Amino acid sequence: MNNFEFKNPTKILFGKGQIAKIAQEIPANAKVLLLYGGGSIKKNGVYDQTKEALADFEVVEFGGIPPNPEYSVLMKALKVIKEEKIDFLLAVGGGSVIDGTKFLSAAAFYEGDTPWDLLTNNKPVTEGMPFGSVLTLPATGSEMNSGAVITNEEKKEKLAMGGPGLFPVFSVLDPEVVRTIPQRQLANGITDAFTHVLEQYMTYPVGALLQDRFAESVLQTLIEVAPAIQKDPSDYKAAANFMWSCTMALNGLIQKGVPTDWAVHAMGHELTALYGIDHARTLAIVVGSHYKYNFESKKAKLAQYAERVWNITTGTEEEKAQAGIEKTEAFFHSLGIQTTLSEYTENYKGTASIISERFTSRGWVGLGEHKKLTPSDVEKIIEMSY
Ligand code: NZQ
Ligand code: ZN
């Protein structure tokens, strides 16, 4: 659950025109598989820039990786990797394409019969085929971490994998790609990155003054740039700050030496698996209920967050903490993101027990920073999210 090894060796190429530099980062004579999604890169010039940069390499292409990268599609790409004797992977896209590529990196070296086992065996991946990325959607942080989340439509499952062998060798972060991102995805990106910080911050105080302020600064920057980026995604300064915030939210830095939660993500992934709700929106559905349900154990950090990030300076600790939850939901609403499950699906009744049963059957009995949340707690939190 995103709690992977974070000895980060990814080289970041940040800024305008950096796609042109990727040739220097790929081993000479490598046979490259260029992986992409539904075709946005062909409309915004990113595909052309990438092909131009790869002019001296032998390149095979694999397009059509869908949002919430689907196992059966990735298995077709794996066949291409083997048949074409590929030795370097290049993901050009958002979190889904990069995550799909991470799975392929691991699957290419996997010796078992069923690569889906990589998602269920809970073993960190220590070795994979080398890969780089050209990020087109700031959101997940996948471009600088070693985790991936893969969907299996047939099994209606969405599970995480990762390990020290799955860091990209390099990632290009050119903020100019932001200008073609649709409003829905911009809102998703801001919400996802914001929640990544919350998952590593909204726990209990451990005296990590610097880490707390790192986390708060990412939150404040996202709050500051959100209106500018939504008004005009071609605002380069806003796009650059948005992009860097998303990367820093989940590249390992802010989690050093502090407890982390990640229960919101664990519950959110189930809502995507069951109803296909966008990843970021599932987090917005769960986060408020999670904090209300765990109010006692999280109230000190909630109050600190309210004070430092939202400037709530009056009231008791409880009142500030409560205001922190309200401000968070109001922020998501301001982005156009709904925060209850019933706003996304009519068939929400029964969801809580389905998810709690899934957690029980997987043996997921100790979630959250105290490793104490049981499937029955999860059931109550999801019910509060209806
Ligand atoms: O597929 P294309 O045509 O490229 O269109 C995509 C897709 O439809 C479009 N898009 C991307 N860049 C664009 C663009 N459209 C126009 N202009 C651009 N520059 O956006 C749509 C969504 O893309 P996707 O990659 O699915 O979004 P996102 O980056 O939010 O990734 C979500 C996936 O990442 C996982 C999520 O669970 C979900 O499966 N996560 C991965 C994490 C990680 N590896 O660390 C952590 C996260 O918590 C998250 O779980
Ligand atoms: Zn996320």
Tab-separated table of C-alpha atoms and ligand atoms in Angstrom:
chain	number	residue	atom	x	y	z
A	1	MET	CA	0.000	0.000	0.000
A	2	ASN	CA	2.362	2.631	-1.297
A	3	ASN	CA	4.739	1.968	1.574
A	4	PHE	CA	7.574	0.932	-0.630
A	5	GLU	CA	11.325	1.271	-0.333
A	6	PHE	CA	12.327	4.869	-1.007
A	7	LYS	CA	16.057	4.907	-1.771
A	8	ASN	CA	15.336	7.055	-4.739
A	9	PRO	CA	17.737	6.798	-7.686
A	10	THR	CA	15.447	8.404	-10.300
A	11	LYS	CA	17.100	11.186	-12.295
A	12	ILE	CA	14.693	14.062	-12.920
A	13	LEU	CA	14.900	16.124	-16.120
A	14	PHE	CA	12.762	19.136	-15.263
A	15	GLY	CA	11.697	21.989	-17.526
A	16	LYS	CA	10.756	23.062	-21.036
A	17	GLY	CA	12.236	21.045	-23.878
A	18	GLN	CA	13.702	18.287	-21.692
A	19	ILE	CA	12.116	15.465	-23.729
A	20	ALA	CA	14.861	16.070	-26.299
A	21	LYS	CA	17.449	14.917	-23.730
A	22	ILE	CA	16.185	11.375	-23.164
A	23	ALA	CA	18.521	9.829	-25.731
A	24	GLN	CA	21.443	10.580	-23.400
A	25	GLU	CA	19.791	8.568	-20.622
A	26	ILE	CA	19.035	5.388	-22.567
A	27	PRO	CA	21.840	2.849	-23.132
A	28	ALA	CA	23.183	2.983	-26.686
A	29	ASN	CA	21.933	0.088	-28.847
A	30	ALA	CA	18.955	-0.533	-26.544
A	31	LYS	CA	15.801	-1.744	-28.271
A	32	VAL	CA	13.092	0.469	-26.806
A	33	LEU	CA	9.405	-0.239	-26.241
A	34	LEU	CA	7.499	3.075	-26.158
A	35	LEU	CA	4.346	2.610	-24.057
A	36	TYR	CA	1.434	5.038	-24.037
A	37	GLY	CA	-2.250	5.373	-23.221
A	38	GLY	CA	-5.338	6.259	-25.230
A	39	GLY	CA	-3.666	8.678	-27.607
A	40	SER	CA	-3.538	12.086	-25.856
A	41	ILE	CA	0.210	12.182	-26.627
A	42	LYS	CA	-0.522	12.113	-30.348
A	43	LYS	CA	-2.663	15.251	-30.086
A	44	ASN	CA	-0.395	17.438	-27.976
A	45	GLY	CA	2.995	16.989	-29.590
A	46	VAL	CA	4.507	14.811	-26.837
A	47	TYR	CA	4.576	11.750	-29.114
A	48	ASP	CA	6.360	13.674	-31.891
A	49	GLN	CA	8.920	15.132	-29.480
A	50	THR	CA	9.584	11.656	-28.048
A	51	LYS	CA	9.972	9.998	-31.442
A	52	GLU	CA	12.334	12.724	-32.524
A	53	ALA	CA	14.429	12.244	-29.401
A	54	LEU	CA	14.551	8.495	-30.083
A	55	ALA	CA	15.590	8.868	-33.716
A	56	ASP	CA	18.809	6.893	-33.219
A	57	PHE	CA	17.148	3.953	-31.441
A	58	GLU	CA	15.214	0.973	-32.662
A	59	VAL	CA	11.723	1.628	-31.272
A	60	VAL	CA	8.653	-0.601	-31.006
A	61	GLU	CA	5.363	0.937	-29.817
A	62	PHE	CA	2.545	-0.264	-27.611
A	63	GLY	CA	-0.459	2.055	-27.145
A	64	GLY	CA	-3.836	1.628	-25.483
A	65	ILE	CA	-2.937	1.280	-21.804
A	66	PRO	CA	-6.183	2.445	-20.154
A	67	PRO	CA	-6.615	4.553	-16.992
A	68	ASN	CA	-6.330	2.125	-14.043
A	69	PRO	CA	-3.918	-0.020	-16.073
A	70	GLU	CA	-5.538	-3.301	-16.903
A	71	TYR	CA	-3.728	-6.596	-16.466
A	72	SER	CA	-5.052	-8.240	-19.629
A	73	VAL	CA	-3.844	-5.308	-21.767
A	74	LEU	CA	-0.448	-5.368	-20.056
A	75	MET	CA	-0.132	-9.079	-20.752
A	76	LYS	CA	-0.303	-8.241	-24.487
A	77	ALA	CA	2.535	-5.755	-24.008
A	78	LEU	CA	4.534	-8.429	-22.166
A	79	LYS	CA	4.222	-10.661	-25.227
A	80	VAL	CA	5.638	-7.857	-27.391
A	81	ILE	CA	8.563	-7.380	-24.978
A	82	LYS	CA	9.439	-11.077	-25.243
A	83	GLU	CA	8.864	-11.492	-28.982
A	84	GLU	CA	10.693	-8.310	-29.938
A	85	LYS	CA	13.527	-8.859	-27.442
A	86	ILE	CA	13.039	-5.411	-25.913
A	87	ASP	CA	15.629	-4.246	-23.421
A	88	PHE	CA	14.435	-0.772	-22.345
A	89	LEU	CA	10.915	0.481	-21.584
A	90	LEU	CA	9.779	4.085	-22.000
A	91	ALA	CA	6.448	5.124	-20.447
A	92	VAL	CA	4.936	8.251	-21.987
A	93	GLY	CA	1.814	9.202	-20.062
A	94	GLY	CA	0.223	9.638	-16.646
A	95	GLY	CA	0.290	7.397	-13.602
A	96	SER	CA	-1.531	4.593	-15.396
A	97	VAL	CA	1.032	4.261	-18.195
A	98	ILE	CA	3.949	4.566	-15.768
A	99	ASP	CA	2.430	2.029	-13.349
A	100	GLY	CA	1.686	-0.342	-16.223
A	101	THR	CA	5.312	-0.006	-17.317
A	102	LYS	CA	6.536	-0.784	-13.792
A	103	PHE	CA	4.466	-3.950	-13.807
A	104	LEU	CA	5.976	-4.879	-17.190
A	105	SER	CA	9.472	-4.136	-15.911
A	106	ALA	CA	8.914	-6.666	-13.121
A	107	ALA	CA	6.972	-9.152	-15.279
A	108	ALA	CA	9.725	-9.191	-17.941
A	109	PHE	CA	12.119	-10.660	-15.364
A	110	TYR	CA	9.551	-12.759	-13.492
A	111	GLU	CA	10.110	-16.493	-13.681
A	112	GLY	CA	6.745	-17.791	-12.428
A	113	ASP	CA	3.844	-18.751	-14.724
A	114	THR	CA	1.328	-16.096	-13.662
A	115	PRO	CA	2.623	-12.518	-13.407
A	116	TRP	CA	-0.545	-11.536	-11.456
A	117	ASP	CA	1.242	-13.201	-8.530
A	118	LEU	CA	3.458	-10.084	-8.433
A	119	LEU	CA	0.368	-8.258	-7.111
A	120	THR	CA	-0.600	-10.846	-4.531
A	121	ASN	CA	2.649	-12.324	-3.194
A	122	ASN	CA	3.611	-9.254	-1.110
A	123	LYS	CA	7.248	-9.619	-2.142
A	124	PRO	CA	9.208	-6.430	-2.914
A	125	VAL	CA	10.472	-6.445	-6.500
A	126	THR	CA	14.250	-6.175	-6.381
A	127	GLU	CA	15.000	-6.347	-10.097
A	128	GLY	CA	13.235	-5.240	-13.260
A	129	MET	CA	13.874	-4.289	-16.868
A	130	PRO	CA	15.201	-0.699	-16.878
A	131	PHE	CA	12.659	1.962	-17.812
A	132	GLY	CA	12.228	5.713	-18.002
A	133	SER	CA	9.211	7.961	-18.146
A	134	VAL	CA	7.954	11.100	-19.817
A	135	LEU	CA	5.255	12.343	-17.447
A	136	THR	CA	2.185	13.929	-19.051
A	137	LEU	CA	-0.085	14.272	-15.986
A	138	PRO	CA	1.059	15.522	-12.579
A	139	ALA	CA	-0.807	13.521	-9.919
A	140	THR	CA	0.463	10.190	-8.683
A	141	GLY	CA	4.183	10.708	-8.097
A	142	SER	CA	4.765	7.412	-9.916
A	143	GLU	CA	7.480	9.137	-11.958
A	144	MET	CA	9.785	9.221	-8.930
A	145	ASN	CA	8.714	6.296	-6.769
A	146	SER	CA	8.843	2.525	-7.010
A	147	GLY	CA	5.174	1.634	-6.546
A	148	ALA	CA	2.478	0.643	-9.030
A	149	VAL	CA	-1.233	-0.114	-8.820
A	150	ILE	CA	-2.689	-2.578	-11.324
A	151	THR	CA	-6.329	-3.412	-12.063
A	152	ASN	CA	-7.710	-6.830	-12.916
A	153	GLU	CA	-11.116	-6.301	-14.501
A	154	GLU	CA	-11.973	-10.004	-14.483
A	155	LYS	CA	-11.305	-10.366	-10.760
A	156	LYS	CA	-12.616	-6.834	-9.989
A	157	GLU	CA	-9.402	-6.204	-8.065
A	158	LYS	CA	-7.003	-3.286	-7.884
A	159	LEU	CA	-3.779	-4.106	-6.055
A	160	ALA	CA	-0.423	-2.488	-5.401
A	161	MET	CA	3.096	-3.781	-5.956
A	162	GLY	CA	6.570	-2.322	-5.853
A	163	GLY	CA	10.086	-2.532	-4.545
A	164	PRO	CA	13.575	-1.106	-4.913
A	165	GLY	CA	13.929	-2.567	-8.418
A	166	LEU	CA	11.085	-0.460	-9.776
A	167	PHE	CA	12.296	3.145	-9.728
A	168	PRO	CA	12.365	4.794	-13.156
A	169	VAL	CA	15.952	5.347	-14.345
A	170	PHE	CA	14.898	8.865	-15.373
A	171	SER	CA	11.709	10.903	-15.641
A	172	VAL	CA	11.066	13.945	-17.777
A	173	LEU	CA	8.927	16.592	-16.086
A	174	ASP	CA	8.141	19.217	-18.706
A	175	PRO	CA	5.389	21.478	-17.310
A	176	GLU	CA	4.321	22.394	-20.848
A	177	VAL	CA	2.450	19.063	-21.065
A	178	VAL	CA	-0.071	20.413	-18.520
A	179	ARG	CA	-1.692	22.778	-21.028
A	180	THR	CA	-3.750	20.004	-22.696
A	181	ILE	CA	-4.916	18.229	-19.542
A	182	PRO	CA	-8.734	18.247	-19.234
A	183	GLN	CA	-10.315	19.954	-16.180
A	184	ARG	CA	-11.425	16.637	-14.715
A	185	GLN	CA	-7.868	15.299	-14.708
A	186	LEU	CA	-6.421	18.546	-13.327
A	187	ALA	CA	-8.835	18.325	-10.375
A	188	ASN	CA	-7.923	14.661	-9.941
A	189	GLY	CA	-4.210	15.429	-9.952
A	190	ILE	CA	-4.477	18.135	-7.301
A	191	THR	CA	-6.691	15.934	-5.114
A	192	ASP	CA	-4.478	12.865	-5.442
A	193	ALA	CA	-1.263	14.730	-4.590
A	194	PHE	CA	-2.967	16.559	-1.707
A	195	THR	CA	-4.142	13.251	-0.265
A	196	HIS	CA	-0.702	11.677	-0.680
A	197	VAL	CA	0.635	14.326	1.654
A	198	LEU	CA	-2.238	13.813	4.099
A	199	GLU	CA	-1.581	10.058	4.218
A	200	GLN	CA	1.978	10.754	5.396
A	201	TYR	CA	1.085	13.632	7.723
A	202	MET	CA	-2.329	13.135	9.341
A	203	THR	CA	-1.228	10.655	11.965
A	204	TYR	CA	0.192	11.720	15.352
A	205	PRO	CA	3.010	14.094	16.336
A	206	VAL	CA	6.484	12.559	16.644
A	207	GLY	CA	8.482	15.772	16.916
A	208	ALA	CA	9.554	15.675	13.255
A	209	LEU	CA	9.460	19.428	12.823
A	210	LEU	CA	11.102	19.546	9.420
A	211	GLN	CA	9.079	16.725	7.853
A	212	ASP	CA	5.863	18.353	9.081
A	213	ARG	CA	6.847	21.621	7.438
A	214	PHE	CA	7.873	19.845	4.201
A	215	ALA	CA	4.393	18.286	4.115
A	216	GLU	CA	2.628	21.537	4.970
A	217	SER	CA	4.556	23.396	2.266
A	218	VAL	CA	3.429	20.930	-0.397
A	219	LEU	CA	-0.191	21.310	0.772
A	220	GLN	CA	0.071	25.101	0.788
A	221	THR	CA	1.610	25.170	-2.679
A	222	LEU	CA	-1.139	22.953	-4.084
A	223	ILE	CA	-3.805	25.189	-2.509
A	224	GLU	CA	-2.102	28.269	-3.931
A	225	VAL	CA	-1.682	27.029	-7.505
A	226	ALA	CA	-4.993	25.162	-7.831
A	227	PRO	CA	-7.115	28.157	-8.950
A	228	ALA	CA	-4.443	29.352	-11.412
A	229	ILE	CA	-3.997	25.931	-12.960
A	230	GLN	CA	-7.737	25.381	-13.304
A	231	LYS	CA	-8.216	28.822	-14.826
A	232	ASP	CA	-5.378	28.434	-17.302
A	233	PRO	CA	-3.454	25.154	-17.585
A	234	SER	CA	-1.009	26.866	-19.953
A	235	ASP	CA	0.175	29.143	-17.112
A	236	TYR	CA	3.749	27.777	-17.055
A	237	LYS	CA	4.654	29.009	-13.582
A	238	ALA	CA	1.543	27.475	-12.030
A	239	ALA	CA	2.025	24.262	-14.045
A	240	ALA	CA	5.666	23.967	-12.942
A	241	ASN	CA	4.785	24.381	-9.275
A	242	PHE	CA	1.861	21.977	-9.594
A	243	MET	CA	4.069	19.366	-11.251
A	244	TRP	CA	6.892	19.602	-8.733
A	245	SER	CA	4.426	19.476	-5.817
A	246	CYS	CA	2.878	16.256	-7.122
A	247	THR	CA	6.291	14.629	-7.516
A	248	MET	CA	7.488	15.726	-4.073
A	249	ALA	CA	4.252	14.523	-2.475
A	250	LEU	CA	5.143	10.888	-3.103
A	251	ASN	CA	8.829	10.422	-3.789
A	252	GLY	CA	9.721	9.349	-0.269
A	253	LEU	CA	11.073	12.602	1.126
A	254	ILE	CA	8.187	13.628	3.378
A	255	GLN	CA	7.667	10.178	4.847
A	256	LYS	CA	11.167	9.786	6.264
A	257	GLY	CA	11.046	9.273	10.013
A	258	VAL	CA	7.301	9.749	10.403
A	259	PRO	CA	4.390	7.311	10.758
A	260	THR	CA	2.207	6.873	7.660
A	261	ASP	CA	-1.435	5.905	7.282
A	262	TRP	CA	-2.434	4.855	3.699
A	263	ALA	CA	-5.823	3.463	4.817
A	264	VAL	CA	-7.610	6.039	2.644
A	265	HIS	CA	-5.844	4.653	-0.421
A	266	ALA	CA	-6.552	1.048	0.557
A	267	MET	CA	-10.278	1.804	0.816
A	268	GLY	CA	-10.262	4.065	-2.250
A	269	HIS	CA	-8.767	1.367	-4.493
A	270	GLU	CA	-11.761	-0.841	-3.699
A	271	LEU	CA	-14.172	1.872	-4.877
A	272	THR	CA	-12.302	2.059	-8.186
A	273	ALA	CA	-12.273	-1.735	-8.477
A	274	LEU	CA	-16.026	-1.962	-7.783
A	275	TYR	CA	-17.389	1.122	-9.566
A	276	GLY	CA	-14.609	2.474	-11.798
A	277	ILE	CA	-14.574	5.811	-9.923
A	278	ASP	CA	-11.446	7.884	-10.716
A	279	HIS	CA	-8.687	7.184	-8.178
A	280	ALA	CA	-8.481	10.735	-6.772
A	281	ARG	CA	-12.260	10.936	-6.346
A	282	THR	CA	-12.321	7.743	-4.286
A	283	LEU	CA	-9.875	9.406	-1.879
A	284	ALA	CA	-12.082	12.493	-1.581
A	285	ILE	CA	-15.018	10.199	-0.750
A	286	VAL	CA	-13.212	8.405	2.078
A	287	VAL	CA	-10.890	10.955	3.630
A	288	GLY	CA	-13.392	13.023	5.667
A	289	SER	CA	-15.080	9.946	7.156
A	290	HIS	CA	-11.727	8.371	7.932
A	291	TYR	CA	-10.655	11.442	9.901
A	292	LYS	CA	-14.011	11.731	11.680
A	293	TYR	CA	-13.928	8.046	12.628
A	294	ASN	CA	-10.334	8.262	13.889
A	295	PHE	CA	-10.752	11.726	15.344
A	296	GLU	CA	-9.277	11.034	18.788
A	297	SER	CA	-6.029	9.556	17.500
A	298	LYS	CA	-5.589	12.156	14.741
A	299	LYS	CA	-6.861	15.333	16.381
A	300	ALA	CA	-3.465	16.752	17.348
A	301	LYS	CA	-2.223	16.669	13.752
A	302	LEU	CA	-5.614	17.756	12.392
A	303	ALA	CA	-5.471	20.840	14.627
A	304	GLN	CA	-1.873	21.615	13.603
A	305	TYR	CA	-2.896	21.280	9.940
A	306	ALA	CA	-5.907	23.554	10.419
A	307	GLU	CA	-3.734	26.159	12.062
A	308	ARG	CA	-0.741	26.105	9.742
A	309	VAL	CA	-2.303	25.255	6.399
A	310	TRP	CA	-5.742	26.908	6.732
A	311	ASN	CA	-4.909	29.696	9.216
A	312	ILE	CA	-7.509	28.613	11.786
A	313	THR	CA	-6.105	30.242	14.901
A	314	THR	CA	-9.051	30.327	17.297
A	315	GLY	CA	-10.919	27.565	19.141
A	316	THR	CA	-10.006	24.502	21.148
A	317	GLU	CA	-7.866	21.689	19.711
A	318	GLU	CA	-11.071	19.772	18.909
A	319	GLU	CA	-12.662	22.738	17.173
A	320	LYS	CA	-9.579	23.385	15.077
A	321	ALA	CA	-9.308	19.704	14.174
A	322	GLN	CA	-12.954	19.674	13.118
A	323	ALA	CA	-12.396	22.800	11.022
A	324	GLY	CA	-9.418	21.086	9.373
A	325	ILE	CA	-11.694	18.273	8.145
A	326	GLU	CA	-14.285	20.773	6.884
A	327	LYS	CA	-11.651	22.842	5.064
A	328	THR	CA	-10.312	19.719	3.346
A	329	GLU	CA	-13.724	18.734	2.005
A	330	ALA	CA	-14.465	22.353	1.008
A	331	PHE	CA	-11.161	22.419	-0.903
A	332	PHE	CA	-12.136	19.300	-2.867
A	333	HIS	CA	-15.556	20.837	-3.581
A	334	SER	CA	-13.848	23.996	-4.833
A	335	LEU	CA	-12.034	21.827	-7.392
A	336	GLY	CA	-15.342	20.307	-8.548
A	337	ILE	CA	-14.839	17.003	-6.705
A	338	GLN	CA	-17.794	15.404	-4.869
A	339	THR	CA	-17.114	13.804	-1.510
A	340	THR	CA	-19.846	11.197	-0.968
A	341	LEU	CA	-20.182	7.787	-2.629
A	342	SER	CA	-23.878	8.280	-3.468
A	343	GLU	CA	-22.899	11.163	-5.753
A	344	TYR	CA	-20.976	8.698	-7.940
A	345	THR	CA	-23.171	5.587	-7.946
A	346	GLU	CA	-26.763	4.687	-7.153
A	347	ASN	CA	-25.748	1.196	-6.081
A	348	TYR	CA	-23.815	2.222	-3.022
A	349	LYS	CA	-25.763	0.263	-0.418
A	350	GLY	CA	-23.864	-2.820	0.667
A	351	THR	CA	-20.491	-1.402	-0.433
A	352	ALA	CA	-19.191	-1.210	3.139
A	353	SER	CA	-19.742	-4.889	3.847
A	354	ILE	CA	-18.346	-5.972	0.464
A	355	ILE	CA	-15.120	-4.058	1.128
A	356	SER	CA	-14.839	-5.266	4.687
A	357	GLU	CA	-15.270	-8.884	3.513
A	358	ARG	CA	-12.567	-8.377	0.878
A	359	PHE	CA	-10.157	-7.075	3.492
A	360	THR	CA	-10.947	-10.013	5.774
A	361	SER	CA	-10.366	-12.530	2.997
A	362	ARG	CA	-7.006	-10.921	2.160
A	363	GLY	CA	-5.993	-10.937	5.807
A	364	TRP	CA	-5.802	-7.104	5.880
A	365	VAL	CA	-6.471	-6.715	9.573
A	366	GLY	CA	-4.208	-3.904	10.778
A	367	LEU	CA	-4.558	-0.736	8.712
A	368	GLY	CA	-3.560	2.846	9.494
A	369	GLU	CA	-0.627	4.346	11.354
A	370	HIS	CA	-1.369	2.308	14.487
A	371	LYS	CA	-1.977	-0.882	12.456
A	372	LYS	CA	-5.175	-1.279	14.417
A	373	LEU	CA	-8.005	-0.682	11.978
A	374	THR	CA	-9.953	-3.884	11.396
A	375	PRO	CA	-12.275	-4.785	8.519
A	376	SER	CA	-15.159	-3.880	10.825
A	377	ASP	CA	-13.711	-0.356	11.293
A	378	VAL	CA	-13.344	-0.119	7.518
A	379	GLU	CA	-17.004	-1.082	7.152
A	380	LYS	CA	-18.055	1.783	9.436
A	381	ILE	CA	-15.831	4.327	7.665
A	382	ILE	CA	-17.237	3.373	4.258
A	383	GLU	CA	-20.792	3.575	5.629
A	384	MET	CA	-20.030	7.099	6.849
A	385	SER	CA	-18.891	7.923	3.273
A	386	TYR	CA	-22.257	7.096	1.611
B	1	NZQ	O1	-4.633	7.694	-22.007
B	1	NZQ	P1	-4.413	9.062	-22.570
B	1	NZQ	O2	-5.025	9.256	-23.905
B	1	NZQ	O3	-2.988	9.480	-22.516
B	1	NZQ	O4	-5.266	10.090	-21.654
B	1	NZQ	C1	-5.056	10.203	-20.268
B	1	NZQ	C2	-6.125	9.491	-19.441
B	1	NZQ	O5	-7.334	9.399	-20.141
B	1	NZQ	C3	-5.256	11.644	-19.883
B	1	NZQ	N1	-4.031	12.455	-19.995
B	1	NZQ	C4	-2.828	12.247	-19.415
B	1	NZQ	N2	-1.980	13.243	-19.717
B	1	NZQ	C5	-2.640	14.099	-20.537
B	1	NZQ	C6	-3.950	13.598	-20.715
B	1	NZQ	N3	-4.862	14.222	-21.495
B	1	NZQ	C7	-4.474	15.349	-22.101
B	1	NZQ	N4	-3.246	15.901	-21.960
B	1	NZQ	C8	-2.303	15.304	-21.186
B	1	NZQ	N5	-1.096	15.882	-21.024
B	1	NZQ	O6	-5.622	11.585	-18.507
B	1	NZQ	C9	-6.366	10.401	-18.282
B	1	NZQ	C10	-5.982	9.797	-16.935
B	1	NZQ	O7	-4.647	9.321	-16.968
B	1	NZQ	P2	-4.082	8.380	-15.793
B	1	NZQ	O8	-2.688	8.061	-16.127
B	1	NZQ	O9	-5.042	7.260	-15.560
B	1	NZQ	O10	-4.184	9.354	-14.528
B	1	NZQ	P3	-3.304	9.441	-13.247
B	1	NZQ	O11	-1.978	10.012	-13.547
B	1	NZQ	O12	-4.160	10.139	-12.256
B	1	NZQ	O13	-3.060	7.931	-12.786
B	1	NZQ	C11	-4.004	7.204	-12.050
B	1	NZQ	C12	-3.488	5.811	-11.745
B	1	NZQ	O14	-2.328	5.869	-10.896
B	1	NZQ	C13	-2.532	5.075	-9.721
B	1	NZQ	C14	-4.029	5.155	-9.541
B	1	NZQ	O15	-4.519	4.150	-8.683
B	1	NZQ	C15	-4.523	5.016	-10.967
B	1	NZQ	O16	-4.532	3.664	-11.373
B	1	NZQ	N6	-1.710	5.567	-8.607
B	1	NZQ	C16	-0.381	5.316	-8.644
B	1	NZQ	C17	0.466	5.657	-7.601
B	1	NZQ	C18	1.909	5.373	-7.645
B	1	NZQ	N7	2.387	4.615	-8.611
B	1	NZQ	O17	2.664	5.813	-6.781
B	1	NZQ	C19	-0.016	6.308	-6.377
B	1	NZQ	C20	-1.419	6.820	-6.488
B	1	NZQ	O18	-1.958	6.854	-5.177
B	1	NZQ	C21	-2.321	6.042	-7.380
B	1	NZQ	O19	-2.850	4.911	-6.711
B	2	ZN	ZN	-3.188	8.387	-4.823
